[in-house]
Short mmCIF file of C-alpha atoms (C1' of nucleotides) in Angstrom, two decimals:
data_model
loop_
_atom_site.label_atom_id
_atom_site.label_comp_id
_atom_site.label_asym_id
_atom_site.label_seq_id
_atom_site.Cartn_x
_atom_site.Cartn_y
_atom_site.Cartn_z
CA MET A 1 -35.23 2.88 20.40
CA THR A 2 -36.27 1.82 16.92
CA GLN A 3 -39.73 2.71 15.60
CA ASP A 4 -42.27 0.00 15.12
CA GLN A 5 -41.85 -1.83 11.94
CA TRP A 6 -38.79 -0.10 10.91
CA VAL A 7 -37.07 -1.89 8.05
CA PRO A 8 -33.67 -1.06 6.63
CA PRO A 9 -33.52 0.58 3.18
CA VAL A 10 -32.49 -1.34 0.21
CA VAL A 11 -30.05 -0.27 -2.48
CA LEU A 12 -29.20 -1.42 -6.09
CA LEU A 13 -25.82 -3.02 -6.20
CA ALA A 14 -23.65 -2.63 -9.22
CA VAL A 15 -20.09 -3.59 -10.20
CA ASP A 16 -17.82 -1.30 -12.27
CA LEU A 17 -14.58 -2.25 -13.81
CA VAL A 18 -11.40 -0.33 -14.29
CA ILE A 19 -9.66 -2.36 -16.88
CA LEU A 20 -6.10 -1.04 -17.57
CA THR A 21 -3.80 -2.13 -20.30
CA LEU A 22 -0.79 -0.86 -22.19
CA ARG A 23 -0.96 0.26 -25.82
CA GLN A 24 2.05 1.83 -27.46
CA SER A 25 3.71 2.36 -24.13
CA HIS A 26 0.73 4.31 -22.85
CA LEU A 27 -1.66 3.37 -20.14
CA HIS A 28 -5.21 2.94 -21.37
CA VAL A 29 -8.56 2.32 -19.76
CA LEU A 30 -11.43 0.48 -21.30
CA LEU A 31 -14.52 2.60 -21.62
CA VAL A 32 -17.88 1.95 -23.17
CA GLU A 33 -20.48 4.37 -24.49
CA ARG A 34 -23.63 4.17 -22.49
CA GLY A 35 -26.69 2.99 -24.53
CA ILE A 36 -29.32 3.92 -22.03
CA GLU A 37 -30.32 6.83 -19.68
CA PRO A 38 -28.91 8.16 -17.60
CA TYR A 39 -25.80 9.68 -19.23
CA ARG A 40 -26.96 8.06 -22.49
CA GLY A 41 -24.14 8.46 -25.05
CA ALA A 42 -21.43 9.37 -22.42
CA LEU A 43 -18.43 7.27 -21.88
CA ALA A 44 -18.50 5.08 -18.76
CA LEU A 45 -16.71 2.15 -17.16
CA PRO A 46 -17.96 -1.27 -18.07
CA GLY A 47 -20.24 -2.59 -15.38
CA GLY A 48 -23.71 -3.33 -14.49
CA PHE A 49 -26.06 -4.49 -11.79
CA LEU A 50 -26.02 -7.87 -10.03
CA GLN A 51 -27.86 -10.30 -12.09
CA HIS A 52 -29.72 -11.89 -9.39
CA ALA A 53 -29.96 -11.62 -5.64
CA GLU A 54 -27.59 -14.58 -5.00
CA GLU A 55 -24.91 -13.61 -7.38
CA ASP A 56 -21.45 -13.19 -5.78
CA ILE A 57 -20.03 -9.74 -6.28
CA THR A 58 -16.67 -11.06 -7.49
CA VAL A 59 -18.55 -13.39 -9.84
CA ALA A 60 -20.41 -10.45 -11.19
CA ALA A 61 -17.22 -8.67 -11.81
CA HIS A 62 -15.87 -11.47 -13.82
CA ARG A 63 -19.10 -11.81 -15.73
CA GLU A 64 -19.00 -8.21 -16.76
CA LEU A 65 -15.34 -8.51 -17.71
CA SER A 66 -16.22 -11.19 -20.17
CA GLU A 67 -19.46 -9.57 -21.24
CA GLU A 68 -18.19 -6.23 -22.00
CA ALA A 69 -14.65 -6.72 -22.94
CA ASP A 70 -14.37 -10.33 -24.06
CA LEU A 71 -11.56 -10.88 -21.67
CA ASP A 72 -11.07 -14.12 -20.02
CA LEU A 73 -9.33 -14.60 -16.68
CA GLU A 74 -6.08 -15.72 -18.08
CA THR A 75 -3.12 -13.89 -16.65
CA LEU A 76 -5.54 -11.35 -15.40
CA SER A 77 -5.49 -9.70 -12.13
CA LEU A 78 -8.80 -8.59 -10.58
CA GLU A 79 -9.10 -7.00 -7.27
CA GLN A 80 -11.54 -4.92 -5.38
CA LEU A 81 -10.98 -1.19 -5.48
CA GLY A 82 -13.63 0.16 -3.25
CA VAL A 83 -17.27 1.16 -2.87
CA TYR A 84 -18.77 4.22 -4.49
CA GLY A 85 -22.11 4.91 -3.11
CA ASP A 86 -22.82 8.56 -2.62
CA PRO A 87 -26.46 9.21 -2.69
CA GLY A 88 -27.31 11.06 -5.83
CA ARG A 89 -24.56 9.61 -7.92
CA ASP A 90 -27.18 7.86 -9.96
CA PRO A 91 -30.49 9.64 -10.77
CA ARG A 92 -32.29 6.27 -10.90
CA GLY A 93 -32.12 5.82 -7.18
CA ARG A 94 -29.73 4.61 -4.59
CA VAL A 95 -27.04 2.67 -6.51
CA VAL A 96 -24.07 1.48 -4.75
CA SER A 97 -21.19 0.33 -6.94
CA VAL A 98 -18.27 -1.90 -6.08
CA ALA A 99 -15.24 -1.06 -8.25
CA TYR A 100 -12.88 -3.60 -9.36
CA LEU A 101 -9.39 -3.12 -10.85
CA ALA A 102 -8.17 -5.39 -13.62
CA ILE A 103 -4.89 -5.44 -15.24
CA ALA A 104 -4.62 -6.99 -18.74
CA PRO A 105 -1.82 -7.63 -21.17
CA ARG A 106 -1.80 -5.94 -24.52
CA LEU A 107 -5.12 -6.69 -26.24
CA PRO A 108 -6.79 -6.42 -29.51
CA GLU A 109 -9.23 -3.55 -29.94
CA PRO A 110 -12.33 -4.88 -28.31
CA THR A 111 -14.94 -4.25 -31.01
CA ALA A 112 -18.09 -3.53 -29.00
CA GLY A 113 -19.03 -6.11 -26.48
CA THR A 114 -22.50 -7.51 -25.82
CA ASP A 115 -24.47 -4.72 -24.37
CA ALA A 116 -22.44 -1.66 -24.94
CA ALA A 117 -23.04 0.65 -27.94
CA ALA A 118 -19.26 1.22 -28.40
CA ALA A 119 -16.27 0.22 -26.52
CA GLY A 120 -12.65 1.35 -26.65
CA TRP A 121 -9.33 1.95 -25.06
CA GLN A 122 -8.80 5.56 -23.94
CA PRO A 123 -5.44 6.97 -22.95
CA ILE A 124 -5.48 7.45 -19.24
CA GLU A 125 -4.16 10.98 -19.58
CA ARG A 126 -7.15 12.09 -21.41
CA VAL A 127 -9.38 10.73 -18.48
CA LEU A 128 -7.16 12.15 -15.66
CA SER A 129 -6.91 15.60 -17.35
CA GLY A 130 -10.63 15.90 -17.49
CA ASP A 131 -10.42 16.09 -21.24
CA LEU A 132 -13.09 13.36 -21.48
CA THR A 133 -16.31 13.67 -19.60
CA LEU A 134 -17.38 10.43 -17.98
CA ALA A 135 -20.70 9.18 -16.62
CA PHE A 136 -21.39 9.15 -12.85
CA ASP A 137 -18.35 9.45 -10.62
CA HIS A 138 -16.39 7.23 -12.99
CA GLN A 139 -13.49 9.67 -13.31
CA ARG A 140 -12.78 9.48 -9.63
CA ILE A 141 -12.97 5.68 -9.76
CA ILE A 142 -10.45 5.60 -12.55
CA THR A 143 -8.16 8.02 -10.68
CA ASP A 144 -8.30 5.77 -7.67
CA GLY A 145 -7.67 2.69 -9.90
CA VAL A 146 -4.63 4.10 -11.49
CA GLU A 147 -3.13 5.15 -8.18
CA ARG A 148 -3.82 1.65 -6.87
CA ALA A 149 -2.02 0.14 -9.82
CA ARG A 150 0.90 2.50 -9.33
CA VAL A 151 1.25 1.47 -5.74
CA LYS A 152 0.86 -2.22 -6.42
CA LEU A 153 3.68 -2.14 -9.01
CA GLU A 154 6.03 -1.31 -6.18
CA ARG A 155 5.63 -4.32 -4.01
CA SER A 156 3.87 -6.91 -6.21
CA SER A 157 4.86 -8.63 -9.45
CA LEU A 158 1.71 -7.28 -11.04
CA ALA A 159 3.68 -5.53 -13.77
CA THR A 160 4.19 -8.99 -15.41
CA ALA A 161 0.46 -9.17 -15.82
CA PHE A 162 0.63 -6.25 -18.24
CA CYS A 163 2.97 -8.28 -20.45
CA GLY A 164 2.43 -11.48 -22.55
CA PRO A 165 3.60 -14.86 -21.46
CA THR A 166 7.21 -13.88 -22.22
CA PHE A 167 8.79 -10.49 -22.29
CA THR A 168 12.13 -8.72 -22.42
CA ILE A 169 13.33 -6.50 -19.57
CA THR A 170 12.78 -3.52 -21.70
CA ASP A 171 9.19 -4.58 -22.12
CA LEU A 172 8.85 -4.72 -18.31
CA GLN A 173 10.50 -1.32 -17.98
CA ASP A 174 7.92 0.09 -20.45
CA VAL A 175 5.20 -1.14 -18.13
CA TYR A 176 6.78 0.70 -15.11
CA GLU A 177 7.40 3.81 -17.10
CA ALA A 178 3.84 3.91 -18.56
CA VAL A 179 2.05 3.31 -15.18
CA TRP A 180 4.33 5.54 -13.23
CA GLY A 181 4.50 8.06 -15.90
CA ILE A 182 8.18 8.68 -15.48
CA PRO A 183 11.35 7.57 -17.11
CA LEU A 184 13.71 4.95 -15.63
CA ASP A 185 17.32 4.25 -16.17
CA PRO A 186 17.59 1.01 -18.21
CA ARG A 187 20.83 -0.06 -16.64
CA ASN A 188 19.72 0.21 -13.11
CA PHE A 189 16.32 -1.17 -13.90
CA TYR A 190 17.99 -4.18 -15.44
CA ARG A 191 20.14 -4.81 -12.37
CA LYS A 192 17.16 -4.24 -10.02
CA VAL A 193 14.73 -6.67 -11.64
CA GLN A 194 17.45 -9.37 -12.00
CA LYS A 195 18.39 -9.03 -8.35
CA THR A 196 14.90 -9.28 -7.18
CA GLU A 197 14.53 -12.87 -6.30
CA GLY A 198 11.61 -14.76 -8.03
CA PHE A 199 10.38 -11.78 -9.97
CA ILE A 200 11.34 -12.98 -13.52
CA VAL A 201 12.96 -16.16 -14.71
CA PRO A 202 14.81 -16.67 -18.07
CA ALA A 203 12.97 -17.96 -20.98
CA GLY A 204 15.24 -18.02 -23.91
CA THR A 205 16.38 -15.38 -26.29
CA ALA A 206 14.25 -13.13 -28.40
CA ARG A 207 14.80 -12.89 -32.12
CA LYS A 208 14.28 -9.17 -32.67
CA ALA A 209 12.87 -7.93 -36.04
CA THR A 210 14.33 -4.52 -35.29
CA THR A 211 17.88 -3.34 -35.08
CA GLY A 212 20.07 -3.81 -32.12
CA ARG A 213 21.26 -6.65 -29.93
CA PRO A 214 18.57 -9.24 -29.34
CA ALA A 215 17.23 -9.17 -25.80
CA ARG A 216 16.81 -12.17 -23.52
CA LEU A 217 13.35 -13.39 -22.81
CA PHE A 218 11.86 -13.78 -19.40
CA ARG A 219 8.60 -15.00 -17.97
CA ALA A 220 6.85 -14.21 -14.69
CA GLY A 221 8.67 -15.81 -11.71
CA PRO A 222 7.09 -17.58 -8.79
CA CYS A 223 7.06 -14.61 -6.35
CA THR A 224 4.09 -12.28 -6.25
CA VAL A 225 5.54 -10.13 -3.45
CA LEU A 226 8.67 -8.26 -4.45
CA TYR A 227 11.45 -7.93 -1.98
CA PRO A 228 13.14 -5.57 -1.98
CA PRO A 229 10.27 -3.54 -3.53
CA MET A 230 10.72 -1.55 -6.63
CA VAL A 231 11.07 2.13 -5.71
CA ARG A 232 9.10 4.79 -7.51
CA PRO A 233 11.48 7.70 -7.91
CA THR A 234 9.01 10.67 -7.62
CA GLU A 235 7.97 9.60 -4.19
CA SER A 236 7.94 12.99 -2.72
CA PRO A 237 11.24 14.68 -3.12
CA SER A 238 9.12 17.71 -3.71
CA GLU A 239 8.15 17.46 -0.13
CA LYS A 240 11.35 19.20 0.79
CA GLU A 241 11.21 22.93 1.78
CA MET B 25 -30.93 -9.85 -24.46
CA THR B 26 -32.63 -8.91 -21.21
CA GLN B 27 -36.03 -10.50 -20.38
CA ASP B 28 -38.97 -8.24 -20.38
CA GLN B 29 -39.53 -6.41 -17.14
CA TRP B 30 -36.17 -7.52 -15.80
CA VAL B 31 -35.30 -5.44 -12.76
CA PRO B 32 -32.12 -5.60 -10.85
CA PRO B 33 -32.06 -7.24 -7.51
CA VAL B 34 -31.88 -5.13 -4.35
CA VAL B 35 -29.64 -5.68 -1.34
CA LEU B 36 -29.43 -4.52 2.23
CA LEU B 37 -26.41 -2.29 2.89
CA ALA B 38 -24.63 -2.39 6.15
CA VAL B 39 -21.45 -0.66 7.59
CA ASP B 40 -19.14 -2.42 9.91
CA LEU B 41 -16.36 -0.83 11.86
CA VAL B 42 -12.96 -2.17 12.74
CA ILE B 43 -11.92 0.14 15.56
CA LEU B 44 -8.44 -0.37 16.69
CA THR B 45 -6.80 1.06 19.63
CA LEU B 46 -3.77 0.43 21.89
CA ARG B 47 -4.11 -0.72 25.48
CA GLN B 48 -1.20 -1.72 27.57
CA SER B 49 0.92 -1.83 24.51
CA HIS B 50 -1.35 -4.40 22.74
CA LEU B 51 -3.50 -3.78 19.82
CA HIS B 52 -7.27 -4.15 20.65
CA VAL B 53 -10.37 -4.21 18.51
CA LEU B 54 -13.73 -3.01 19.64
CA LEU B 55 -16.37 -5.76 19.68
CA VAL B 56 -20.00 -5.80 20.75
CA GLU B 57 -22.20 -8.64 21.87
CA ARG B 58 -25.06 -9.06 19.37
CA GLY B 59 -28.46 -8.58 21.03
CA ILE B 60 -30.53 -10.01 18.17
CA GLU B 61 -30.53 -12.89 15.89
CA PRO B 62 -28.64 -13.98 13.88
CA TYR B 63 -25.62 -14.86 15.92
CA ARG B 64 -27.42 -13.51 19.05
CA GLY B 65 -24.99 -13.39 21.95
CA ALA B 66 -21.84 -13.78 19.63
CA LEU B 67 -19.20 -11.06 19.46
CA ALA B 68 -19.33 -8.89 16.37
CA LEU B 69 -17.95 -5.67 15.01
CA PRO B 70 -20.04 -2.54 15.79
CA GLY B 71 -22.10 -1.63 12.71
CA GLY B 72 -25.64 -1.61 11.29
CA PHE B 73 -27.74 -1.00 8.40
CA LEU B 74 -28.16 2.31 6.55
CA GLN B 75 -30.72 4.38 8.42
CA HIS B 76 -32.53 5.54 5.43
CA ALA B 77 -32.19 5.31 1.65
CA GLU B 78 -30.36 8.65 1.25
CA GLU B 79 -27.85 8.25 4.05
CA ASP B 80 -24.30 8.63 2.83
CA ILE B 81 -22.18 5.55 3.62
CA THR B 82 -19.39 7.49 5.24
CA VAL B 83 -21.94 9.33 7.32
CA ALA B 84 -23.42 5.99 8.48
CA ALA B 85 -20.02 4.86 9.55
CA HIS B 86 -19.51 7.91 11.56
CA ARG B 87 -22.92 7.59 13.05
CA GLU B 88 -22.29 3.94 14.09
CA LEU B 89 -18.99 4.99 15.59
CA SER B 90 -20.68 7.43 17.93
CA GLU B 91 -23.66 5.21 18.52
CA GLU B 92 -21.75 2.18 19.46
CA ALA B 93 -18.62 3.42 20.85
CA ASP B 94 -19.17 6.89 22.06
CA LEU B 95 -16.32 7.93 19.97
CA ASP B 96 -16.20 11.33 18.32
CA LEU B 97 -14.23 12.13 15.36
CA GLU B 98 -11.52 13.95 17.15
CA THR B 99 -8.09 12.86 16.15
CA LEU B 100 -9.73 9.86 14.49
CA SER B 101 -8.92 8.21 11.28
CA LEU B 102 -11.62 6.52 9.40
CA GLU B 103 -11.17 4.94 5.93
CA GLN B 104 -12.92 2.45 3.81
CA LEU B 105 -11.55 -1.04 4.08
CA GLY B 106 -13.63 -2.95 1.59
CA VAL B 107 -16.91 -4.54 0.66
CA TYR B 108 -17.99 -7.89 2.07
CA GLY B 109 -20.97 -9.30 0.38
CA ASP B 110 -20.81 -13.05 -0.09
CA PRO B 111 -24.27 -14.40 -0.50
CA GLY B 112 -25.00 -16.44 2.42
CA ARG B 113 -22.99 -14.39 4.92
CA ASP B 114 -26.14 -13.25 6.56
CA PRO B 115 -29.03 -15.64 6.95
CA ARG B 116 -31.57 -12.74 6.85
CA GLY B 117 -30.94 -12.21 3.17
CA ARG B 118 -28.57 -10.44 0.86
CA VAL B 119 -26.71 -8.25 3.14
CA VAL B 120 -23.63 -6.27 1.70
CA SER B 121 -21.31 -4.65 4.24
CA VAL B 122 -18.96 -1.90 3.80
CA ALA B 123 -16.25 -2.17 6.29
CA TYR B 124 -14.36 0.80 7.65
CA LEU B 125 -11.14 0.98 9.63
CA ALA B 126 -10.83 3.46 12.45
CA ILE B 127 -7.71 4.14 14.50
CA ALA B 128 -8.30 5.64 17.94
CA PRO B 129 -6.03 6.87 20.73
CA ARG B 130 -6.16 5.13 24.13
CA LEU B 131 -9.73 5.21 25.27
CA PRO B 132 -11.81 4.55 28.46
CA GLU B 133 -13.58 1.19 28.52
CA PRO B 134 -16.61 1.88 26.44
CA THR B 135 -19.39 0.75 28.86
CA ALA B 136 -22.05 -0.49 26.43
CA GLY B 137 -23.19 1.91 23.76
CA THR B 138 -26.69 2.58 22.75
CA ASP B 139 -27.79 -0.56 21.06
CA ALA B 140 -25.29 -3.19 21.99
CA ALA B 141 -25.83 -5.50 24.94
CA ALA B 142 -22.17 -5.45 25.81
CA ALA B 143 -19.08 -3.83 24.31
CA GLY B 144 -15.41 -4.15 24.92
CA TRP B 145 -11.91 -4.12 23.68
CA GLN B 146 -10.46 -7.53 22.76
CA PRO B 147 -6.79 -8.17 22.21
CA ILE B 148 -6.19 -8.69 18.55
CA GLU B 149 -4.36 -11.76 19.09
CA ARG B 150 -7.40 -13.55 20.53
CA VAL B 151 -9.23 -12.73 17.32
CA LEU B 152 -6.51 -13.56 14.89
CA SER B 153 -5.73 -16.82 16.56
CA GLY B 154 -9.37 -17.98 16.24
CA ASP B 155 -9.69 -18.05 20.04
CA LEU B 156 -12.76 -15.94 19.84
CA THR B 157 -15.57 -16.89 17.63
CA LEU B 158 -17.06 -13.88 15.80
CA ALA B 159 -20.40 -13.46 14.06
CA PHE B 160 -20.57 -13.40 10.21
CA ASP B 161 -17.33 -12.98 8.34
CA HIS B 162 -16.06 -10.56 10.91
CA GLN B 163 -12.86 -12.33 11.73
CA ARG B 164 -11.87 -12.02 8.15
CA ILE B 165 -12.68 -8.31 8.11
CA ILE B 166 -10.60 -7.64 11.29
CA THR B 167 -7.75 -9.56 9.73
CA ASP B 168 -7.95 -7.45 6.63
CA GLY B 169 -8.21 -4.30 8.87
CA VAL B 170 -5.13 -5.12 10.90
CA GLU B 171 -3.10 -5.78 7.87
CA ARG B 172 -4.27 -2.52 6.43
CA ALA B 173 -3.16 -0.71 9.54
CA ARG B 174 0.22 -2.47 9.46
CA VAL B 175 0.78 -1.25 5.91
CA LYS B 176 -0.42 2.24 6.60
CA LEU B 177 1.99 2.75 9.36
CA GLU B 178 4.84 2.44 6.95
CA ARG B 179 4.04 5.34 4.66
CA SER B 180 1.60 7.49 6.62
CA SER B 181 1.68 9.36 9.93
CA LEU B 182 -1.21 7.24 11.08
CA ALA B 183 0.78 5.98 14.10
CA THR B 184 0.32 9.38 15.83
CA ALA B 185 -3.49 8.81 15.71
CA PHE B 186 -3.02 6.02 18.22
CA CYS B 187 -1.45 8.45 20.69
CA GLY B 188 -2.86 11.27 22.56
CA PRO B 189 -2.18 14.94 21.54
CA THR B 190 1.36 14.78 22.88
CA PHE B 191 3.61 11.72 23.20
CA THR B 192 7.10 10.62 23.65
CA ILE B 193 9.16 8.85 20.96
CA THR B 194 8.96 5.83 23.14
CA ASP B 195 5.15 5.99 23.03
CA LEU B 196 5.35 6.23 19.32
CA GLN B 197 7.64 3.28 19.15
CA ASP B 198 5.14 1.28 21.28
CA VAL B 199 2.48 1.84 18.65
CA TYR B 200 4.76 0.51 15.90
CA GLU B 201 5.79 -2.46 17.99
CA ALA B 202 2.19 -3.31 18.93
CA VAL B 203 0.77 -3.01 15.59
CA TRP B 204 3.59 -4.70 13.68
CA GLY B 205 3.94 -7.21 16.46
CA ILE B 206 7.74 -6.94 16.45
CA PRO B 207 10.36 -5.26 18.62
CA LEU B 208 12.28 -2.29 17.23
CA ASP B 209 15.63 -0.91 18.22
CA PRO B 210 15.03 2.24 20.28
CA ARG B 211 18.15 4.06 19.15
CA ASN B 212 17.57 3.45 15.46
CA PHE B 213 13.85 4.30 15.86
CA TYR B 214 14.67 7.51 17.54
CA ARG B 215 16.96 8.62 14.77
CA LYS B 216 14.56 7.47 12.09
CA VAL B 217 11.49 9.47 13.29
CA GLN B 218 13.55 12.56 14.00
CA LYS B 219 14.96 12.50 10.52
CA THR B 220 11.59 11.98 8.87
CA GLU B 221 10.63 15.48 7.97
CA GLY B 222 7.29 16.67 9.30
CA PHE B 223 6.38 13.48 11.16
CA ILE B 224 6.60 14.75 14.66
CA VAL B 225 7.46 18.23 16.08
CA PRO B 226 8.71 19.11 19.61
CA ALA B 227 6.23 19.97 22.24
CA GLY B 228 8.10 20.48 25.56
CA THR B 229 9.41 17.94 28.03
CA ALA B 230 7.53 15.30 29.85
CA ARG B 231 7.58 15.11 33.64
CA LYS B 232 7.71 11.42 34.22
CA ALA B 233 6.26 9.78 37.36
CA THR B 234 8.47 6.85 36.86
CA THR B 235 12.23 6.48 37.05
CA GLY B 236 14.74 7.39 34.37
CA ARG B 237 15.50 10.40 32.35
CA PRO B 238 12.31 12.39 31.33
CA ALA B 239 11.61 12.18 27.73
CA ARG B 240 10.85 15.08 25.31
CA LEU B 241 7.36 15.46 24.27
CA PHE B 242 6.14 15.72 20.59
CA ARG B 243 2.93 16.24 18.74
CA ALA B 244 1.89 15.06 15.24
CA GLY B 245 3.65 17.05 12.61
CA PRO B 246 2.15 18.54 9.39
CA CYS B 247 3.00 15.74 6.99
CA THR B 248 0.67 12.78 6.54
CA VAL B 249 2.76 11.02 4.09
CA LEU B 250 6.15 9.78 5.43
CA TYR B 251 9.19 10.07 3.33
CA PRO B 252 11.26 8.04 3.56
CA PRO B 253 8.76 5.44 4.72
CA MET B 254 9.23 3.60 7.91
CA VAL B 255 10.42 0.11 7.04
CA ARG B 256 8.87 -2.90 8.63
CA PRO B 257 11.75 -5.32 9.35
CA THR B 258 9.97 -8.75 8.87
CA GLU B 259 9.12 -7.68 5.33
CA SER B 260 9.98 -11.13 3.79
CA PRO B 261 13.54 -12.16 4.64
CA SER B 262 12.00 -15.51 5.06
CA GLU B 263 11.29 -15.45 1.33
CA LYS B 264 14.95 -16.55 0.80
CA GLU B 265 15.57 -20.11 -0.12
"C1'" DG C 3 26.46 5.76 43.76
"C1'" DA C 4 22.91 2.21 41.42
"C1'" DA C 5 19.27 1.75 38.37
"C1'" DA C 6 16.54 3.12 34.66
"C1'" DT C 7 15.18 5.44 30.64
"C1'" DA C 8 16.52 9.05 27.11
"C1'" DG C 9 19.26 10.41 23.51
"C1'" DT C 10 23.89 10.44 20.48
"C1'" DG C 11 27.85 8.59 17.76
"C1'" DT C 12 29.98 5.21 14.90
"C1'" DC C 13 30.58 1.54 11.84
"C1'" DT C 14 29.10 -1.69 8.22
"C1'" DG C 15 26.36 -3.55 4.53
"C1'" DT C 16 22.88 -3.02 1.04
"C1'" DG C 17 20.93 -0.81 -2.45
"C1'" DA C 18 19.61 3.36 -5.53
"C1'" DG C 19 21.11 6.49 -8.92
"C1'" DA C 20 24.61 8.28 -12.17
"C1'" DC C 21 26.96 6.97 -15.98
"C1'" DA C 22 31.21 4.70 -18.63
"C1'" DA C 23 32.17 0.70 -20.92
"C1'" DT C 24 31.29 -3.56 -23.45
"C1'" DA C 25 28.52 -7.12 -26.08
"C1'" DT C 26 25.81 -8.45 -30.00
"C1'" DG C 27 22.77 -7.83 -33.28
"C1'" DT C 28 21.17 -5.28 -38.28
"C1'" DC C 29 22.33 -2.51 -42.23
"C1'" DG D 16 32.26 -0.18 -40.57
"C1'" DA D 17 28.09 2.62 -38.51
"C1'" DC D 18 24.34 2.20 -35.71
"C1'" DA D 19 21.13 0.58 -32.25
"C1'" DT D 20 19.87 -1.78 -28.51
"C1'" DA D 21 21.18 -5.05 -24.65
"C1'" DT D 22 24.00 -6.05 -20.71
"C1'" DT D 23 27.77 -5.37 -17.35
"C1'" DG D 24 30.68 -2.62 -14.30
"C1'" DT D 25 31.98 1.13 -11.19
"C1'" DC D 26 31.44 4.82 -8.12
"C1'" DT D 27 28.99 7.55 -4.74
"C1'" DC D 28 25.62 8.65 -1.48
"C1'" DA D 29 21.76 7.64 1.69
"C1'" DC D 30 20.05 4.85 4.88
"C1'" DA D 31 18.93 0.51 7.81
"C1'" DG D 32 20.72 -2.31 11.48
"C1'" DA D 33 23.96 -3.27 15.24
"C1'" DC D 34 25.55 -1.50 19.25
"C1'" DA D 35 28.95 1.27 22.47
"C1'" DC D 36 28.43 5.29 24.73
"C1'" DT D 37 26.74 9.60 27.09
"C1'" DA D 38 22.88 12.23 29.51
"C1'" DT D 39 19.42 13.01 32.96
"C1'" DT D 40 16.49 11.67 36.10
"C1'" DT D 41 14.76 8.86 40.80
"C1'" DC D 42 16.08 6.38 44.60
#
DNA sequence: GAAATAGTGTCTGTGAGACAATATGTC
DNA sequence: GACATATTGTCTCACAGACACTATTTC
């Protein structure tokens, strides 16, 4: 049934990272400028090939994360997003890429990592709208990553990963609003997160530089799974006839 | 920064299929007996290497599906589950496997496909309990696949993919109970699915061979996304203190 | 009629969404 | 005090869950 001497084809394996963060209440993704062909000069996700044949894929993802974005694993969520391996997505040959999604708290401008000509945070809207042109199929990967993040906010405490060690409830609301792209009622949001057992725990009171009543501070609670889940309003009320 | 002449390592790319179906109200997974080393004689997921360097991964998954299980794509859901590529998972070398999840309606016993020594449906409990020993990391892949299916039943109309072209509401309830592994109240279930716009549409009345009032028949409705979602009872009430 | 399965009605508790009202800070 | 933001309270509606009840079939 198989021909003599048939051997399975080999592929190059790469990892790509969708690193999301919040800047000025807007969701941003980390992009680098490619220094080599193909797509030289175009914006792309940080990533690269496995370093050697025995490197674990997850390890490779973490390696790229620190190489290209100076990000350590502190308070950082990193999960597999999927495989992108269309033949022809890379002119160099058959390259199959494993995409990872990382969520990071507010970060300093990453002034060019090790092997990227330029690096920077780009507003997610510019990517999703097609305003920016990205290398390979990276726009689709980012689209999938954002959607994954949106869904994860509903049932996991992931949102706290966008914040620093302590945060106010308003900070947390900003996260939800930015990722979901919709406004939420502060009063109802307040009640909801307080009622959700183990989501956040008190951590003193903030001294606010700005005007208004100072907010209480919280830190991430013990639970990673939210019950009941946060509900995303724009579910599909438009589904009605 | 890179050594002279450094070239990225290559890997072998495989696809593995988690094919789930319902038999006698129990969730089953399709397993084959391996005919070759490694793990010769052990049970494993159907799957195999890419056929040639230009084969699309999804195409390869469909190919394996028909090769190993005689299943065509009719009313069949097939989606990417994830990548499993730990170094050392396959003694033959660096093999990275893309796992797919397929949901199939009740099917005839698949009497050995093309290149598998034996094939058969195994109850999912035997796999999850560790009662059966599987090749490679296939137990973990199946565990992930079942969990994915459970979650998908909540918000998608996937459950109808387990049924034939027409089905009764009780049939549909059986699907939910089997996949979730918990009993549901028939009365509430009935109301719920009827109220969920576009989930199921009437399709005549069944003539039952058994006793009792004949049930109405339905077929899958136009909506693939359920709103409001079906709620899985055992969410995490045990999370309470 | 008895048994069995299908389908409906009703009540109750929880939680989402709207929004008024109150608290506590800065200027 | 004026203003701004934080926090609490209240009302209403939708829906999950429990479960009594009615309907329609076979025997």
